[in-house]
PDB file of C-alpha atoms and ligand atoms in Angstrom:
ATOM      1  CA  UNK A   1       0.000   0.000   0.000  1.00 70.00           C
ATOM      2  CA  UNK A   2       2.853   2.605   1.191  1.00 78.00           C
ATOM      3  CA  UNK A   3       4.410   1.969  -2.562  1.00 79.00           C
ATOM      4  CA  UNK A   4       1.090   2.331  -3.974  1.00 76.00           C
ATOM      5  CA  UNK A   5       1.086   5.802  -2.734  1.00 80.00           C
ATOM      6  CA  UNK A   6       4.531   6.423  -2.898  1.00 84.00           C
ATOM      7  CA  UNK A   7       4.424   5.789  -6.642  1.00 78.00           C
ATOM      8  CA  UNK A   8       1.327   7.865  -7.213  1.00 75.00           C
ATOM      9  CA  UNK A   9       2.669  10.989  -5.413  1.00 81.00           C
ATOM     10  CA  UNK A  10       5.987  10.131  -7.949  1.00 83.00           C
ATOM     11  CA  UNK A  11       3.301  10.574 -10.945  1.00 78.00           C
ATOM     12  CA  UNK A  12       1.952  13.805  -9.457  1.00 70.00           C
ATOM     13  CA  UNK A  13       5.072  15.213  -8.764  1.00 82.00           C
ATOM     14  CA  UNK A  14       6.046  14.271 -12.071  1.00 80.00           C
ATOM     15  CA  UNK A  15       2.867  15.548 -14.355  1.00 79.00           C
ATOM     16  CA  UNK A  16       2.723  19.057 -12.693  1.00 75.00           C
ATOM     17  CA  UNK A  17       6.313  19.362 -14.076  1.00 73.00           C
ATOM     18  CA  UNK A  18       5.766  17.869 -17.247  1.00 76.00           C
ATOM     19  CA  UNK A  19       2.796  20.441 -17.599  1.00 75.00           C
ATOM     20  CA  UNK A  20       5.313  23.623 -16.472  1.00 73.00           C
ATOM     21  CA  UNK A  21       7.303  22.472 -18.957  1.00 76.00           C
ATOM     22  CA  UNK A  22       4.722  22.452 -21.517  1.00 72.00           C
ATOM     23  CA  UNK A  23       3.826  25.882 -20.659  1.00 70.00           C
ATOM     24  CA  UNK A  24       7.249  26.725 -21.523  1.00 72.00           C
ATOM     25  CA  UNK A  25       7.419  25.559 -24.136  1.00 84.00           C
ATOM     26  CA  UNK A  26       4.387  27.220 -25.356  1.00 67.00           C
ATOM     27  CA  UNK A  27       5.333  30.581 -24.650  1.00 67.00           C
ATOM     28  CA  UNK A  28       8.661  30.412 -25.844  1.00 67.00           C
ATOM     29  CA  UNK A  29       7.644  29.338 -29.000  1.00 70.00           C
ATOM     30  CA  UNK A  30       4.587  31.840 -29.575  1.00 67.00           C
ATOM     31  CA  UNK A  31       7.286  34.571 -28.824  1.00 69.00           C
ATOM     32  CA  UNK A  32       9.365  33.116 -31.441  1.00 66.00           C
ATOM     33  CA  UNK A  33       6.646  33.302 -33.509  1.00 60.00           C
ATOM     34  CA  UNK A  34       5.828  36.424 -32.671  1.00 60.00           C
ATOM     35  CA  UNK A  35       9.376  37.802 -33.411  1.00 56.00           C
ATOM     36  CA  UNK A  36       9.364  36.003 -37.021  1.00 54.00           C
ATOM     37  CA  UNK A  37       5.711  37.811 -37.940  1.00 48.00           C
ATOM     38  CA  UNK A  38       6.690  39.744 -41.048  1.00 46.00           C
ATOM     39  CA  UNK A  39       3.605  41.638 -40.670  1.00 40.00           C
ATOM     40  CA  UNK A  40       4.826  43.197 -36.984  1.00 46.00           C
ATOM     41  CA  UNK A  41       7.482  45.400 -38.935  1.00 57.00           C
ATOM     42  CA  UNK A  42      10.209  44.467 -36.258  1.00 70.00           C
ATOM     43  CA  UNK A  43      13.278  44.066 -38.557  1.00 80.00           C
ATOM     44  CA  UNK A  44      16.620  42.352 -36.491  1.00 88.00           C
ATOM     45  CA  UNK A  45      19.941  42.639 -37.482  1.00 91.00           C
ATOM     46  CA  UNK A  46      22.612  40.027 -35.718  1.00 93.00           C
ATOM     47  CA  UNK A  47      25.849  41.715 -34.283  1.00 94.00           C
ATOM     48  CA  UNK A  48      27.280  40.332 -37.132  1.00 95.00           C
ATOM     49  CA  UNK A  49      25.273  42.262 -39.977  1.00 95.00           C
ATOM     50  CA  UNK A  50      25.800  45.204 -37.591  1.00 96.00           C
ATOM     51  CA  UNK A  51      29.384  45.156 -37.265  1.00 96.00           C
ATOM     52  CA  UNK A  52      29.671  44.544 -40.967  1.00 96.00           C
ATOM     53  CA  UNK A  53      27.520  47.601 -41.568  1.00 96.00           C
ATOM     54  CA  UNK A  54      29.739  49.398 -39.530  1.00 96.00           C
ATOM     55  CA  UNK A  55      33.107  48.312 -41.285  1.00 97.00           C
ATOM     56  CA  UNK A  56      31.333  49.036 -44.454  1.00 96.00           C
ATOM     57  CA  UNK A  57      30.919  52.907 -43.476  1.00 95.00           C
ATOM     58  CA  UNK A  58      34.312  52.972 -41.337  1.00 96.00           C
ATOM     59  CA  UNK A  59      37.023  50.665 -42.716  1.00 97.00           C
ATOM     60  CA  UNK A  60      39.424  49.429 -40.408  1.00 97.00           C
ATOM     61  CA  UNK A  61      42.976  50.925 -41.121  1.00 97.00           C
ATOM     62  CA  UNK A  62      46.627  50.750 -39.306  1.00 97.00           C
ATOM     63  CA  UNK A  63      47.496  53.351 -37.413  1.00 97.00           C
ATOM     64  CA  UNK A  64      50.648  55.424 -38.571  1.00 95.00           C
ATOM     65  CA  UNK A  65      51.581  59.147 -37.335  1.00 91.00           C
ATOM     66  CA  UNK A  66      50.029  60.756 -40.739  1.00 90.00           C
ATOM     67  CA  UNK A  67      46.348  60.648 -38.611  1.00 92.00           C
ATOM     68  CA  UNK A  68      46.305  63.590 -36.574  1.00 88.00           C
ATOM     69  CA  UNK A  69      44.545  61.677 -33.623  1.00 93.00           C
ATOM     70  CA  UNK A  70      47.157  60.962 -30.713  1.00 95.00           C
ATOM     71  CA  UNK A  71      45.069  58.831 -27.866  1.00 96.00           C
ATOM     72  CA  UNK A  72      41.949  56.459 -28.218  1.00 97.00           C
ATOM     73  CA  UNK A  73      38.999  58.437 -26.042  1.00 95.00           C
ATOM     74  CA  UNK A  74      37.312  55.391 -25.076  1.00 96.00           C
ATOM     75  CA  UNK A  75      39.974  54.014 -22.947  1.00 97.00           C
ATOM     76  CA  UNK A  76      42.353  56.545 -22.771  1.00 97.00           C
ATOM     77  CA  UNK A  77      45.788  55.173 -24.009  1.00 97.00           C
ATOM     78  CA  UNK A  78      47.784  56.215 -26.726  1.00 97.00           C
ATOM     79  CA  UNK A  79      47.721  54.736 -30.246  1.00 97.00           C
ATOM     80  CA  UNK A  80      50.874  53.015 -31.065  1.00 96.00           C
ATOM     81  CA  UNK A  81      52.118  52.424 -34.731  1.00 95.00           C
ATOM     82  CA  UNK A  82      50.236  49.439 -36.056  1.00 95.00           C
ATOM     83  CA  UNK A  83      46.973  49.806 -33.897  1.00 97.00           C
ATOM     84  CA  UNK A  84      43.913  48.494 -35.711  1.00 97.00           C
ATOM     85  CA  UNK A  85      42.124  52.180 -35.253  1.00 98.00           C
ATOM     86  CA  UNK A  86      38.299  53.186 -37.183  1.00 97.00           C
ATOM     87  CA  UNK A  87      38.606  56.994 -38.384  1.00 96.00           C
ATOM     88  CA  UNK A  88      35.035  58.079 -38.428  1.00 96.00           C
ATOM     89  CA  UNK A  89      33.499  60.750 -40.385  1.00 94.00           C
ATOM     90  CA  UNK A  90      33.804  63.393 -37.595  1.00 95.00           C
ATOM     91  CA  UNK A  91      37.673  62.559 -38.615  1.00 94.00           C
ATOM     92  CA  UNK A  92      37.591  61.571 -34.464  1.00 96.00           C
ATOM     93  CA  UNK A  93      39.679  58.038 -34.474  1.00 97.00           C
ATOM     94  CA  UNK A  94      38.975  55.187 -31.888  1.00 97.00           C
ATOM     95  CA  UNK A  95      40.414  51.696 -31.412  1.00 98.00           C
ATOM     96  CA  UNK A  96      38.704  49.308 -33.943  1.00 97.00           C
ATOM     97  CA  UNK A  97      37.627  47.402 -30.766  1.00 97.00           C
ATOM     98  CA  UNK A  98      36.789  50.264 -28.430  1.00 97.00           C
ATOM     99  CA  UNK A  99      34.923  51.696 -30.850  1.00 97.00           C
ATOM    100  CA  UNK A 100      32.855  48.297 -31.624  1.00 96.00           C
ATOM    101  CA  UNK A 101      32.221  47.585 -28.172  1.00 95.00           C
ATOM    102  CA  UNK A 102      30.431  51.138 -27.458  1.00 95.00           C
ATOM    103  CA  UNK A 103      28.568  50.944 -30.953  1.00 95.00           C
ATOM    104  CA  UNK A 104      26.795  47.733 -29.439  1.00 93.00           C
ATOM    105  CA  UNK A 105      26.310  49.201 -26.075  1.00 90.00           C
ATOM    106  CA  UNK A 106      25.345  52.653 -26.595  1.00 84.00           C
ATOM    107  CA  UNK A 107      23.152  54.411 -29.265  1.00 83.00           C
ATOM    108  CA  UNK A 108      25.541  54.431 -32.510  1.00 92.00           C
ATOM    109  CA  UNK A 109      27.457  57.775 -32.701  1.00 95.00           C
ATOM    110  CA  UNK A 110      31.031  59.405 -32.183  1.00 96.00           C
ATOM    111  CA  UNK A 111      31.885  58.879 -28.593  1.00 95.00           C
ATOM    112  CA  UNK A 112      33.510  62.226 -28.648  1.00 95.00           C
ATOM    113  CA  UNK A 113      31.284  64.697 -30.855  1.00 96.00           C
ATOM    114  CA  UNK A 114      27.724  62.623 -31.048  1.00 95.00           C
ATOM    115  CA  UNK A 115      28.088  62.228 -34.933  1.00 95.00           C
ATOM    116  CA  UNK A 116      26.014  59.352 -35.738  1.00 95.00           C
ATOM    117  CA  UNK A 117      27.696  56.759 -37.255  1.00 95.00           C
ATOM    118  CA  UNK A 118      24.873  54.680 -37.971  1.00 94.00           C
ATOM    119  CA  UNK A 119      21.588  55.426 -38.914  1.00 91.00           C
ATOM    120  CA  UNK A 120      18.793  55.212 -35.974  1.00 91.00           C
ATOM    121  CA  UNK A 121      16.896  52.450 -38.048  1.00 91.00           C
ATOM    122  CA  UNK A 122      19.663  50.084 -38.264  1.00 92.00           C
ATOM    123  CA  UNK A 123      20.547  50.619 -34.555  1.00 93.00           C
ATOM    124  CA  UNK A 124      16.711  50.252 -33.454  1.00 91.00           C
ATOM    125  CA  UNK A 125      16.774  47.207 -35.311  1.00 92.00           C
ATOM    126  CA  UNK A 126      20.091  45.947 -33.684  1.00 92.00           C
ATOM    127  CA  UNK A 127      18.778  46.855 -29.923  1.00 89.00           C
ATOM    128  CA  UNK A 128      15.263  44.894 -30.407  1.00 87.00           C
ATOM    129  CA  UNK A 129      17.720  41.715 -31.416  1.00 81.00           C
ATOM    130  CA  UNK A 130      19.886  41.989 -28.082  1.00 76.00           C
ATOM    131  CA  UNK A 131      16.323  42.658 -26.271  1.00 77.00           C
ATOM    132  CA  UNK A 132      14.847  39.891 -27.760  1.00 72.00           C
ATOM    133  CA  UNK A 133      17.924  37.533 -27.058  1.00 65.00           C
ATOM    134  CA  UNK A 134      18.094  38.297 -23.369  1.00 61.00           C
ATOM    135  CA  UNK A 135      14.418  37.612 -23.091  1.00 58.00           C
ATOM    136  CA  UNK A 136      15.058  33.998 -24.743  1.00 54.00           C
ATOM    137  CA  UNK A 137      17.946  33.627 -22.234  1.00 52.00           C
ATOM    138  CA  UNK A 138      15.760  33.986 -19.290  1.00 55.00           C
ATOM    139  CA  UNK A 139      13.524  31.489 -21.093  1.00 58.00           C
ATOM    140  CA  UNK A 140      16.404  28.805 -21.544  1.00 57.00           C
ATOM    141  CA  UNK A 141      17.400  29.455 -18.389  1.00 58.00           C
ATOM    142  CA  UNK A 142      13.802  28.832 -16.375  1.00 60.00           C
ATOM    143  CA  UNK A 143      13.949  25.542 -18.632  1.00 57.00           C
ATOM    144  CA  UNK A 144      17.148  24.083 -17.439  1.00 61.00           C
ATOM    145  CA  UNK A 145      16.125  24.761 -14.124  1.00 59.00           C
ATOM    146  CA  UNK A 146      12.856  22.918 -14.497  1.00 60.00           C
ATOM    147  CA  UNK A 147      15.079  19.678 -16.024  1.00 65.00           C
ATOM    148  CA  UNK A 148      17.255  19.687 -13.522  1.00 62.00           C
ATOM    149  CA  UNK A 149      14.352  19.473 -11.140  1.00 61.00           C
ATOM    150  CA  UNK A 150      12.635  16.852 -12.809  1.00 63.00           C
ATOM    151  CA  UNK A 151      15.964  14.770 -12.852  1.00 67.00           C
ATOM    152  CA  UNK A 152      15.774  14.763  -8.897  1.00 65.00           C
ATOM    153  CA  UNK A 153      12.372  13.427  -8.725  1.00 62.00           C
ATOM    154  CA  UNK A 154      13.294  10.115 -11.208  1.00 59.00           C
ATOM    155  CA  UNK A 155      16.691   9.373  -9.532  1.00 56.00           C
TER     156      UNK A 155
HETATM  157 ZN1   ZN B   1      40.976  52.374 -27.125  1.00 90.09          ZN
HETATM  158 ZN1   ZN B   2      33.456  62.616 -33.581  1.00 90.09          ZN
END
């Protein structure tokens, strides 16, 4: 009799996760669909489309003493012969990768002057891709956390 019971508490415990999970896996998947409506207007561009924009308008050269620019203003050191430096159209120059890490984390212009470097669409379009991939994080996350739970209960 105890097993009896024993088992069928097992099966509860076991549906009401297999029911979270379906739940899940329901939402997740209407806001993936929700994301891939064509009809919502929400175009995404990957970091990779947006960096490549981004070389397109602001090639990456070597640094040499002809550019006037002396010291990166994002983190404060000097350039040094060779650098891989971005001279923007504000003629401001930044370390290729100082400059690519605040494009993705700030809105896209000149960290000195404010000259945009990008236009607002294709940075609105960037920042509702990193919005919509730290939503699906949280997502994965909650998931793995339910799994692991459920792996308790049937060991
Ligand atoms: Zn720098
Ligand atoms: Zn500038």
């Amino acid at each position: 009799m105890e097993a009896i019971s024993r088992f069928i508490s097992h099966l509860c415990a076991l549906s009401i996760i297999f029911f979270t999970l379906l739940i899940l896996e329901i939402v997740v998947l209407a806001r993936s669909v929700a994301g891939l409506n064509p009809n919502s207007g929400k175009r995404v561009i990957t970091t990779t489309q947006y960096l490549k924009l981004i070389e397109q308008k602001n090639p990456t050269i070597c640094y040499t003493k002809k550019l006037k620019a002396t010291e990166c203003s994002v983190c404060f050191s000097d350039f040094e012969e060779g650098d891989k430096v971005r001279e923007l159209k504000c003629k401001h120059t930044f370390h290729k990768h100082c400059l690519d890490k605040w494009l993705q984390q700030y809105w896209a212009t000149c960290p000195l002057c404010r000259t945009k470097v990008l236009s607002d669409d294709v940075v609105a379009s960037y920042h509702r891709l990193k919005n919509q991939v730290e939503y699906d994080g949280s997502d994965e996350e909650l998931i793995f956390l339910l799994s692991s739970l459920q792996d308790d209960v049937i060991s």
